[in-house]
Tab-separated table of C-alpha atoms and ligand atoms in Angstrom:
chain	number	residue	atom	x	y	z
A	15	MET	CA	-79.998	-38.153	-113.799
A	16	ALA	CA	-79.924	-36.432	-110.432
A	17	ARG	CA	-79.026	-38.733	-107.577
A	18	ILE	CA	-81.307	-38.788	-104.548
A	19	ASN	CA	-80.390	-38.827	-100.872
A	20	GLU	CA	-80.581	-42.590	-100.403
A	21	ASN	CA	-80.823	-42.206	-96.654
A	22	TYR	CA	-84.513	-41.468	-97.214
A	23	LEU	CA	-84.916	-45.000	-98.534
A	24	LYS	CA	-83.898	-46.359	-95.128
A	25	LEU	CA	-86.935	-44.731	-93.476
A	26	LYS	CA	-89.557	-47.254	-92.476
A	27	ALA	CA	-93.250	-46.280	-92.595
A	28	GLY	CA	-94.359	-42.724	-93.302
A	29	TYR	CA	-93.952	-40.165	-90.550
A	30	LEU	CA	-96.184	-41.289	-87.681
A	31	PHE	CA	-98.892	-38.629	-87.759
A	32	PRO	CA	-99.515	-38.594	-91.532
A	33	GLU	CA	-99.641	-42.408	-91.253
A	34	ILE	CA	-102.338	-42.141	-88.591
A	35	SER	CA	-104.272	-39.665	-90.763
A	36	ARG	CA	-104.003	-42.073	-93.688
A	37	ARG	CA	-105.455	-44.912	-91.615
A	38	VAL	CA	-108.260	-42.706	-90.308
A	39	ARG	CA	-109.060	-41.655	-93.886
A	40	LEU	CA	-109.287	-45.309	-94.958
A	41	PHE	CA	-111.529	-46.065	-91.987
A	42	LEU	CA	-113.842	-43.185	-92.906
A	43	GLU	CA	-113.988	-44.235	-96.540
A	44	ALA	CA	-115.199	-47.639	-95.366
A	45	ASN	CA	-117.438	-46.191	-92.624
A	46	PRO	CA	-118.679	-42.794	-93.831
A	47	GLN	CA	-121.456	-42.780	-91.207
A	48	ALA	CA	-118.784	-42.517	-88.480
A	49	ALA	CA	-117.381	-39.226	-89.826
A	50	SER	CA	-119.255	-36.830	-87.536
A	51	ASN	CA	-118.577	-39.029	-84.525
A	52	VAL	CA	-114.783	-39.301	-84.764
A	53	ILE	CA	-112.784	-37.547	-82.033
A	54	ARG	CA	-109.068	-37.057	-82.633
A	55	CYS	CA	-106.770	-37.572	-79.655
A	56	GLY	CA	-103.842	-38.591	-81.847
A	57	ILE	CA	-101.512	-35.776	-82.813
A	58	GLY	CA	-100.940	-33.264	-80.045
A	59	ASP	CA	-102.495	-30.331	-81.837
A	60	VAL	CA	-104.152	-27.504	-79.934
A	61	THR	CA	-107.854	-26.846	-80.451
A	62	GLU	CA	-108.665	-23.701	-78.463
A	63	PRO	CA	-108.550	-20.142	-79.849
A	64	LEU	CA	-105.415	-18.036	-79.507
A	65	PRO	CA	-104.948	-15.858	-76.407
A	66	GLN	CA	-106.472	-12.383	-76.922
A	67	ALA	CA	-103.141	-10.714	-76.098
A	68	ALA	CA	-101.532	-12.494	-79.060
A	69	ILE	CA	-104.399	-11.671	-81.403
A	70	GLN	CA	-104.321	-7.970	-80.542
A	71	ALA	CA	-100.543	-7.786	-80.932
A	72	MET	CA	-100.697	-9.591	-84.261
A	73	LYS	CA	-103.403	-7.235	-85.563
A	74	ALA	CA	-101.504	-4.142	-84.423
A	75	ALA	CA	-98.310	-5.454	-86.051
A	76	THR	CA	-100.163	-6.133	-89.289
A	77	ASP	CA	-101.477	-2.558	-89.234
A	78	GLU	CA	-97.886	-1.325	-88.815
A	79	LEU	CA	-96.940	-3.243	-91.946
A	80	GLY	CA	-99.767	-1.449	-93.761
A	81	GLU	CA	-98.223	1.994	-93.231
A	82	ARG	CA	-95.211	3.303	-95.117
A	83	SER	CA	-93.775	4.865	-91.937
A	84	SER	CA	-93.826	1.624	-89.929
A	85	PHE	CA	-93.430	-0.939	-92.715
A	86	ARG	CA	-90.733	-3.610	-92.261
A	87	GLY	CA	-89.245	-6.056	-94.737
A	88	TYR	CA	-86.763	-8.780	-93.779
A	89	GLY	CA	-86.200	-8.991	-90.054
A	90	PRO	CA	-83.115	-10.321	-88.291
A	91	GLU	CA	-82.854	-14.053	-89.092
A	92	GLN	CA	-82.290	-14.967	-85.456
A	93	GLY	CA	-85.322	-12.997	-84.243
A	94	TYR	CA	-86.192	-9.402	-83.368
A	95	ASP	CA	-84.415	-7.992	-80.329
A	96	PHE	CA	-87.740	-7.327	-78.590
A	97	LEU	CA	-88.667	-11.008	-78.597
A	98	ARG	CA	-85.194	-12.320	-77.746
A	99	LEU	CA	-85.162	-9.971	-74.774
A	100	ALA	CA	-88.668	-10.965	-73.635
A	101	ILE	CA	-87.765	-14.662	-73.786
A	102	ALA	CA	-84.408	-14.317	-72.040
A	103	GLN	CA	-85.919	-12.074	-69.390
A	104	HIS	CA	-89.165	-13.913	-68.597
A	105	GLU	CA	-88.147	-17.517	-69.185
A	106	TYR	CA	-84.660	-17.369	-67.745
A	107	ARG	CA	-83.346	-14.263	-65.995
A	108	GLU	CA	-86.489	-13.782	-63.874
A	109	ARG	CA	-85.931	-17.338	-62.707
A	110	GLY	CA	-82.317	-16.706	-61.835
A	111	LEU	CA	-80.817	-18.292	-64.967
A	112	GLN	CA	-78.184	-16.304	-66.807
A	113	ILE	CA	-79.168	-16.472	-70.465
A	114	SER	CA	-78.365	-13.412	-72.562
A	115	ASP	CA	-80.657	-12.119	-75.294
A	116	ASP	CA	-78.284	-13.112	-78.065
A	117	GLU	CA	-78.159	-16.715	-76.877
A	118	VAL	CA	-81.835	-17.002	-77.886
A	119	PHE	CA	-82.581	-17.842	-81.537
A	120	VAL	CA	-86.204	-17.373	-82.592
A	121	SER	CA	-87.517	-19.857	-85.138
A	122	ASP	CA	-90.679	-21.262	-86.653
A	123	GLY	CA	-90.782	-24.453	-84.611
A	124	SER	CA	-89.004	-26.897	-82.345
A	125	LYS	CA	-89.563	-29.753	-84.762
A	126	CYS	CA	-87.555	-27.829	-87.346
A	127	ASP	CA	-84.949	-26.729	-84.805
A	128	THR	CA	-84.272	-30.201	-83.426
A	129	ALA	CA	-83.854	-31.347	-87.026
A	130	ASN	CA	-81.850	-28.373	-88.309
A	131	ILE	CA	-79.396	-28.376	-85.412
A	132	LEU	CA	-77.864	-31.488	-86.970
A	133	ASP	CA	-76.475	-29.248	-89.731
A	134	ILE	CA	-73.787	-27.928	-87.395
A	135	PHE	CA	-72.680	-31.363	-86.170
A	136	GLY	CA	-70.583	-33.957	-87.914
A	137	SER	CA	-71.888	-37.185	-89.375
A	138	ASP	CA	-69.827	-39.551	-87.223
A	139	ASN	CA	-71.199	-38.783	-83.775
A	140	ARG	CA	-72.455	-41.520	-81.477
A	141	ILE	CA	-76.054	-40.536	-80.716
A	142	ALA	CA	-78.269	-41.655	-77.825
A	143	ILE	CA	-82.041	-41.527	-78.112
A	144	SER	CA	-84.699	-42.608	-75.622
A	145	ASP	CA	-87.113	-45.312	-76.662
A	146	PRO	CA	-90.027	-44.486	-76.900
A	147	VAL	CA	-89.234	-41.082	-78.367
A	148	TYR	CA	-90.622	-38.200	-80.429
A	149	PRO	CA	-89.995	-39.746	-83.875
A	150	VAL	CA	-88.497	-36.586	-85.375
A	151	TYR	CA	-85.225	-37.135	-83.490
A	152	VAL	CA	-84.780	-40.529	-85.098
A	153	ASP	CA	-86.038	-39.818	-88.608
A	154	THR	CA	-83.951	-36.664	-89.019
A	155	ASN	CA	-80.813	-38.564	-88.091
A	156	VAL	CA	-81.711	-41.239	-90.626
A	157	MET	CA	-82.246	-38.562	-93.298
A	158	ALA	CA	-78.906	-36.965	-92.454
A	159	GLY	CA	-77.117	-40.285	-92.906
A	160	HIS	CA	-76.229	-40.718	-89.249
A	161	THR	CA	-77.575	-44.266	-89.061
A	162	GLY	CA	-77.334	-47.561	-90.833
A	163	GLN	CA	-80.295	-49.556	-92.064
A	164	ALA	CA	-83.576	-50.172	-90.228
A	165	LEU	CA	-83.301	-53.116	-87.850
A	166	GLU	CA	-85.644	-56.113	-87.848
A	167	GLY	CA	-86.954	-55.512	-84.328
A	168	GLY	CA	-87.367	-51.744	-84.825
A	169	GLY	CA	-84.943	-48.853	-84.724
A	170	TYR	CA	-81.866	-48.168	-86.853
A	171	GLU	CA	-78.328	-49.431	-86.826
A	172	GLY	CA	-75.873	-47.041	-85.266
A	173	LEU	CA	-78.151	-45.224	-82.808
A	174	LEU	CA	-77.928	-46.034	-79.129
A	175	TYR	CA	-81.456	-46.580	-77.817
A	176	LEU	CA	-82.095	-46.006	-74.118
A	177	PRO	CA	-85.153	-47.995	-73.033
A	178	CYS	CA	-87.784	-46.064	-71.088
A	179	THR	CA	-90.048	-48.454	-69.238
A	180	PRO	CA	-92.393	-48.476	-66.240
A	181	GLU	CA	-89.432	-49.814	-64.213
A	182	ASN	CA	-87.349	-46.662	-64.730
A	183	GLY	CA	-90.371	-44.349	-64.647
A	184	PHE	CA	-89.864	-43.829	-68.415
A	185	ILE	CA	-86.716	-41.812	-67.688
A	186	ALA	CA	-83.489	-43.259	-69.041
A	187	ALA	CA	-80.286	-42.901	-67.068
A	188	ALA	CA	-77.150	-41.851	-68.949
A	189	PRO	CA	-75.566	-44.846	-70.689
A	190	ALA	CA	-72.466	-46.663	-69.487
A	191	GLU	CA	-70.746	-45.968	-72.793
A	192	LYS	CA	-69.683	-42.587	-74.134
A	193	VAL	CA	-71.961	-40.798	-76.600
A	194	ASP	CA	-71.374	-37.486	-78.362
A	195	ILE	CA	-74.992	-36.314	-78.531
A	196	ALA	CA	-78.010	-37.271	-76.409
A	197	TYR	CA	-81.623	-36.183	-76.855
A	198	LEU	CA	-83.661	-35.470	-73.729
A	199	CYS	CA	-87.294	-34.338	-73.715
A	200	PHE	CA	-89.007	-33.239	-70.495
A	201	PRO	CA	-91.916	-33.114	-69.908
A	202	ASN	CA	-91.705	-36.096	-72.144
A	203	ASN	CA	-93.494	-36.677	-75.380
A	204	PRO	CA	-94.932	-39.353	-75.536
A	205	THR	CA	-94.881	-40.715	-71.946
A	206	GLY	CA	-95.554	-37.517	-69.968
A	207	ALA	CA	-92.658	-38.338	-67.587
A	208	VAL	CA	-90.699	-35.435	-66.060
A	209	ALA	CA	-87.123	-35.682	-64.827
A	210	SER	CA	-86.228	-34.476	-61.350
A	211	LYS	CA	-83.299	-32.140	-60.695
A	212	ALA	CA	-81.223	-35.106	-59.498
A	213	GLN	CA	-81.921	-37.022	-62.715
A	214	LEU	CA	-80.984	-34.050	-64.886
A	215	LYS	CA	-77.894	-33.413	-62.782
A	216	ALA	CA	-76.769	-36.983	-63.453
A	217	TRP	CA	-77.143	-36.314	-67.193
A	218	VAL	CA	-75.280	-33.001	-67.017
A	219	ASP	CA	-72.462	-34.592	-64.997
A	220	TYR	CA	-72.247	-37.391	-67.559
A	221	ALA	CA	-72.234	-34.906	-70.447
A	222	ARG	CA	-69.458	-32.814	-68.926
A	223	ALA	CA	-67.362	-35.885	-68.185
A	224	ASN	CA	-67.755	-37.265	-71.717
A	225	GLY	CA	-67.883	-34.151	-73.894
A	226	THR	CA	-71.501	-34.937	-74.781
A	227	ILE	CA	-73.878	-32.297	-76.103
A	228	LEU	CA	-77.409	-32.630	-74.686
A	229	PHE	CA	-80.308	-31.618	-76.913
A	230	PHE	CA	-82.914	-30.678	-74.305
A	231	ASP	CA	-86.414	-30.391	-75.759
A	232	ALA	CA	-88.651	-28.520	-73.324
A	233	ALA	CA	-91.599	-27.789	-75.611
A	234	TYR	CA	-94.081	-28.792	-72.870
A	235	VAL	CA	-92.444	-26.948	-69.979
A	236	ASP	CA	-95.522	-24.911	-69.074
A	237	TYR	CA	-97.378	-28.112	-68.260
A	238	ILE	CA	-95.170	-28.754	-65.225
A	239	SER	CA	-97.434	-28.313	-62.220
A	240	ASP	CA	-94.891	-28.986	-59.438
A	241	PRO	CA	-92.561	-26.012	-58.812
A	242	ALA	CA	-89.882	-28.356	-57.462
A	243	LEU	CA	-89.428	-29.916	-60.905
A	244	PRO	CA	-86.823	-28.331	-63.206
A	245	ARG	CA	-88.192	-26.297	-66.106
A	246	SER	CA	-84.910	-25.759	-67.862
A	247	ILE	CA	-81.719	-27.761	-68.234
A	248	TYR	CA	-79.878	-24.571	-67.274
A	249	GLU	CA	-81.193	-24.950	-63.730
A	250	ILE	CA	-78.492	-27.594	-63.425
A	251	GLU	CA	-75.017	-26.314	-62.673
A	252	GLY	CA	-72.687	-26.807	-65.617
A	253	ALA	CA	-75.460	-27.190	-68.207
A	254	ARG	CA	-74.294	-24.090	-70.095
A	255	GLU	CA	-71.186	-26.105	-70.975
A	256	CYS	CA	-73.071	-29.054	-72.433
A	257	ALA	CA	-76.673	-28.296	-73.425
A	258	ILE	CA	-78.795	-26.708	-76.132
A	259	GLU	CA	-82.415	-26.085	-75.125
A	260	PHE	CA	-85.417	-26.097	-77.465
A	261	ARG	CA	-88.652	-24.344	-76.529
A	262	SER	CA	-91.840	-23.521	-78.372
A	263	PHE	CA	-94.963	-21.370	-78.214
A	264	SER	CA	-96.989	-24.142	-79.870
A	265	LYS	CA	-98.320	-25.872	-76.825
A	266	ASN	CA	-98.525	-23.007	-74.317
A	267	GLY	CA	-99.674	-20.117	-76.549
A	268	GLY	CA	-101.538	-22.418	-78.932
A	269	PHE	CA	-99.200	-21.463	-81.802
A	270	THR	CA	-99.132	-24.812	-83.664
A	271	GLY	CA	-100.592	-23.048	-86.687
A	272	VAL	CA	-99.041	-19.628	-86.012
A	273	ARG	CA	-95.478	-21.023	-85.758
A	274	CYS	CA	-92.950	-19.619	-83.323
A	275	ALA	CA	-90.316	-21.270	-81.154
A	276	TYR	CA	-86.775	-20.676	-79.953
A	277	THR	CA	-83.496	-22.418	-79.317
A	278	VAL	CA	-80.941	-21.418	-76.693
A	279	VAL	CA	-77.299	-21.932	-77.597
A	280	PRO	CA	-75.021	-20.755	-74.754
A	281	ALA	CA	-72.130	-18.585	-75.900
A	282	GLY	CA	-69.357	-20.818	-74.535
A	283	LEU	CA	-70.764	-24.153	-75.695
A	284	ALA	CA	-68.305	-25.989	-77.940
A	285	GLY	CA	-67.823	-29.075	-80.048
A	286	THR	CA	-64.599	-30.262	-81.619
A	287	THR	CA	-63.164	-30.785	-85.062
A	288	ARG	CA	-61.902	-34.225	-86.112
A	289	GLY	CA	-58.482	-32.981	-85.101
A	290	GLY	CA	-59.722	-32.242	-81.579
A	291	GLU	CA	-59.749	-28.454	-81.868
A	292	LYS	CA	-62.575	-26.824	-79.871
A	293	VAL	CA	-65.096	-24.797	-81.905
A	294	LEU	CA	-67.923	-22.693	-80.464
A	295	LEU	CA	-71.398	-23.777	-81.545
A	296	HIS	CA	-73.102	-20.385	-81.196
A	297	PRO	CA	-71.388	-18.794	-84.236
A	298	LEU	CA	-72.052	-21.950	-86.274
A	299	TRP	CA	-75.770	-21.885	-85.440
A	300	LEU	CA	-75.876	-18.154	-86.200
A	301	ARG	CA	-74.179	-18.827	-89.531
A	302	ARG	CA	-76.623	-21.597	-90.311
A	303	SER	CA	-79.626	-19.448	-89.361
A	304	THR	CA	-78.550	-16.413	-91.345
A	305	THR	CA	-77.819	-18.544	-94.407
A	306	LYS	CA	-80.815	-20.881	-94.450
A	307	PHE	CA	-83.564	-18.933	-92.691
A	308	ASN	CA	-85.211	-15.552	-93.084
A	309	GLY	CA	-86.780	-15.353	-89.676
A	310	VAL	CA	-90.297	-15.593	-88.297
A	311	SER	CA	-92.796	-13.012	-89.528
A	312	TYR	CA	-93.015	-9.716	-87.658
A	313	PRO	CA	-96.699	-10.059	-86.578
A	314	VAL	CA	-96.008	-13.538	-85.215
A	315	GLN	CA	-93.016	-12.342	-83.194
A	316	ARG	CA	-95.103	-9.485	-81.788
A	317	ALA	CA	-97.790	-12.037	-80.871
A	318	ALA	CA	-95.189	-14.192	-79.085
A	319	GLN	CA	-93.876	-11.150	-77.219
A	320	ALA	CA	-97.439	-10.345	-76.088
A	321	LEU	CA	-97.638	-13.737	-74.350
A	322	TYR	CA	-95.227	-12.262	-71.791
A	323	SER	CA	-97.464	-9.295	-70.897
A	324	ALA	CA	-99.382	-9.672	-67.620
A	325	GLN	CA	-102.546	-10.281	-69.625
A	326	GLY	CA	-100.758	-12.710	-71.958
A	327	LYS	CA	-99.268	-14.713	-69.102
A	328	ALA	CA	-102.698	-15.102	-67.479
A	329	GLN	CA	-104.215	-16.213	-70.786
A	330	VAL	CA	-101.449	-18.763	-71.397
A	331	ARG	CA	-101.974	-20.107	-67.868
A	332	ALA	CA	-105.709	-20.434	-68.521
A	333	LEU	CA	-105.061	-22.287	-71.775
A	334	VAL	CA	-102.626	-24.718	-70.172
A	335	ASP	CA	-104.998	-25.247	-67.215
A	336	TYR	CA	-107.808	-25.973	-69.645
A	337	TYR	CA	-105.862	-28.751	-71.399
A	338	MET	CA	-104.646	-30.101	-68.065
A	339	GLY	CA	-108.290	-30.260	-66.954
A	340	ASN	CA	-108.867	-32.489	-69.975
A	341	ALA	CA	-105.819	-34.569	-69.058
A	342	LYS	CA	-107.245	-35.198	-65.588
A	343	ILE	CA	-110.602	-36.293	-67.021
A	344	LEU	CA	-108.932	-38.648	-69.502
A	345	ARG	CA	-106.483	-40.057	-66.979
A	346	GLU	CA	-109.201	-40.841	-64.487
A	347	ALA	CA	-111.452	-42.373	-67.129
A	348	ALA	CA	-108.666	-44.684	-68.307
A	349	ARG	CA	-108.035	-45.714	-64.713
A	350	GLU	CA	-111.725	-46.380	-64.125
A	351	ALA	CA	-111.721	-48.478	-67.286
A	352	GLY	CA	-109.147	-50.680	-65.532
A	353	LEU	CA	-106.184	-49.565	-67.645
A	354	LYS	CA	-102.707	-48.758	-66.371
A	355	VAL	CA	-102.022	-45.055	-66.724
A	356	TRP	CA	-98.957	-42.787	-66.646
A	357	GLY	CA	-98.369	-39.141	-67.551
A	358	GLY	CA	-101.038	-36.461	-67.817
A	359	GLU	CA	-99.915	-34.736	-64.603
A	360	HIS	CA	-97.131	-32.506	-65.912
A	361	ALA	CA	-97.780	-33.065	-69.591
A	362	PRO	CA	-100.750	-33.002	-71.948
A	363	TYR	CA	-100.230	-36.667	-72.859
A	364	ILE	CA	-101.642	-39.705	-71.113
A	365	TRP	CA	-99.621	-42.866	-71.615
A	366	ILE	CA	-101.685	-45.994	-71.198
A	367	GLY	CA	-100.755	-49.677	-71.061
A	368	CYS	CA	-102.427	-51.871	-73.676
A	369	PRO	CA	-104.587	-54.619	-72.200
A	370	ALA	CA	-102.952	-58.049	-72.351
A	371	GLY	CA	-102.941	-59.580	-75.806
A	372	LEU	CA	-103.409	-56.328	-77.731
A	373	SER	CA	-100.624	-54.553	-79.595
A	374	SER	CA	-100.686	-50.776	-79.739
A	375	TRP	CA	-101.941	-50.796	-83.350
A	376	ASP	CA	-104.651	-53.280	-82.213
A	377	VAL	CA	-105.723	-50.692	-79.648
A	378	PHE	CA	-105.629	-48.016	-82.358
A	379	ASP	CA	-108.028	-50.144	-84.469
A	380	LYS	CA	-110.204	-50.996	-81.474
A	381	MET	CA	-110.539	-47.383	-80.339
A	382	LEU	CA	-111.275	-46.203	-83.858
A	383	GLY	CA	-113.625	-49.083	-84.748
A	384	GLU	CA	-115.542	-49.353	-81.472
A	385	ALA	CA	-115.387	-45.812	-80.090
A	386	SER	CA	-114.508	-43.600	-83.088
A	387	VAL	CA	-111.577	-42.201	-81.099
A	388	VAL	CA	-108.141	-41.676	-82.671
A	389	ILE	CA	-105.181	-42.361	-80.389
A	390	THR	CA	-101.465	-42.731	-81.111
A	391	PRO	CA	-100.096	-46.272	-80.921
A	392	GLY	CA	-96.984	-46.488	-78.761
A	393	ALA	CA	-95.149	-48.537	-81.388
A	394	GLY	CA	-95.015	-45.377	-83.494
A	395	PHE	CA	-92.601	-43.928	-80.926
A	396	GLY	CA	-90.183	-46.854	-80.900
A	397	SER	CA	-90.056	-50.527	-80.039
A	398	ASN	CA	-90.314	-49.839	-76.294
A	399	GLY	CA	-93.518	-47.944	-77.040
A	400	GLU	CA	-95.134	-51.234	-78.026
A	401	GLY	CA	-97.622	-52.250	-75.340
A	402	PHE	CA	-98.700	-48.643	-74.739
A	403	PHE	CA	-100.811	-45.995	-76.415
A	404	ARG	CA	-100.918	-42.218	-76.087
A	405	VAL	CA	-104.039	-40.093	-75.648
A	406	SER	CA	-103.627	-36.388	-76.280
A	407	ALA	CA	-105.444	-33.956	-73.982
A	408	PHE	CA	-105.476	-31.247	-76.654
A	409	ASN	CA	-109.182	-31.070	-77.311
A	410	SER	CA	-112.341	-29.230	-76.344
A	411	ARG	CA	-113.686	-30.059	-72.868
A	412	GLN	CA	-116.777	-31.512	-74.467
A	413	ASN	CA	-114.698	-33.904	-76.582
A	414	ALA	CA	-112.491	-34.876	-73.636
A	415	GLU	CA	-115.596	-35.727	-71.609
A	416	GLU	CA	-117.047	-37.694	-74.496
A	417	VAL	CA	-113.796	-39.648	-74.980
A	418	ALA	CA	-113.762	-40.372	-71.233
A	419	LYS	CA	-117.305	-41.746	-71.492
A	420	ARG	CA	-116.444	-43.900	-74.489
A	421	LEU	CA	-113.245	-45.204	-72.868
A	422	LYS	CA	-115.194	-46.321	-69.827
A	423	SER	CA	-117.970	-47.961	-71.782
A	424	MET	CA	-115.623	-50.075	-73.906
A	425	LYS	CA	-114.930	-53.675	-73.014
A	426	TRP	CA	-111.220	-53.893	-72.193
A	427	SER	CA	-110.811	-57.440	-70.931
B	526	MLT	C1	-97.182	-34.880	-81.137
B	526	MLT	O1	-98.352	-35.206	-81.263
B	526	MLT	O2	-96.316	-35.667	-80.748
B	526	MLT	C2	-96.811	-33.478	-81.448
B	526	MLT	O3	-97.891	-32.744	-81.847
B	526	MLT	C3	-95.842	-33.451	-82.497
B	526	MLT	C4	-95.230	-32.119	-82.648
B	526	MLT	O4	-95.312	-31.254	-81.778
B	526	MLT	O5	-94.607	-31.947	-83.688
């Protein structure tokens, strides 16, 4: 009989968001009358229609595929040149960052990229992960056999967890010990925290001194509202020698269903063999992409390119501003309800302290049972997420206002 990958048996509950959906489904089975009243602020999934620039580009590209003269089959696995150029130009070179077109790899999502990147790394690396954290970083390392068993108090043997708490502003400093890989996510999911240039510089300095590779997830970069805050790890001198950056069109262009993202692997970035020989990562990632991936569809890449037109940029800005308007409404409502609130200023997530005596799953049940609002319990992001819950600002304005009203009318103490 075929043997399974037993690492999967180490995984604790189901993946967080399907688990939340399962619990909501059970609630609705028991309370069918609540169905039309439920508002979902759990998973960070966009709700507003796609920017017109993307729609038009996608339609035109589909028409091209309908004509023999302009038909295209397989595209380049790492992305069409037109999109790699648009990304490198608008996201980096226009901002003074030297990223060449061929350092950009177009993909179908940052979740997949942050998971797939593990393919090109060995299985005996020491890995640092913030806690709380986007659960994909942890679960994919468990699946790949990079951890031991689940621990009693949460987490997995073998990973180095860096606590993110109100005391450190939910931004972990580099550890005292040496790690080979560290995951950073700014603006942060789930806490909404954003690292300053000085904080990122400390990480880059640490990485260069220790031969660490930083996985920098910047999927929410367009939510940064203060121009003094760094948008890219490559704004920090030396980061090309130690960092891979992940970006996505999901949360700025509303592409969660359309699927398009990219990963930047600088040409000179290297890891080592067991024997200590330096090996460049760019050719390994190219090899992995060309072997295991057939690229993002042509209409989708044209749609992503259109987000960089003048019209597209304005529409993306309007979309981000819309969700940030929701974030403001939700943040203020939680404050008025007497809750402690973080995030929601440079990120579409509001991170809220649970009232004394309630765990984060208690708050999940309370919000669902008393207000028909779905939130994400902080415990789902790691043991340091216990005591907090996350409210997503991805919603219609009407729903955000309704959630604000319900939050304020609930009895919290
Ligand atoms: C979240 O809610 O944390 C995100 O939607 C997850 C994701 O982007 O995959």
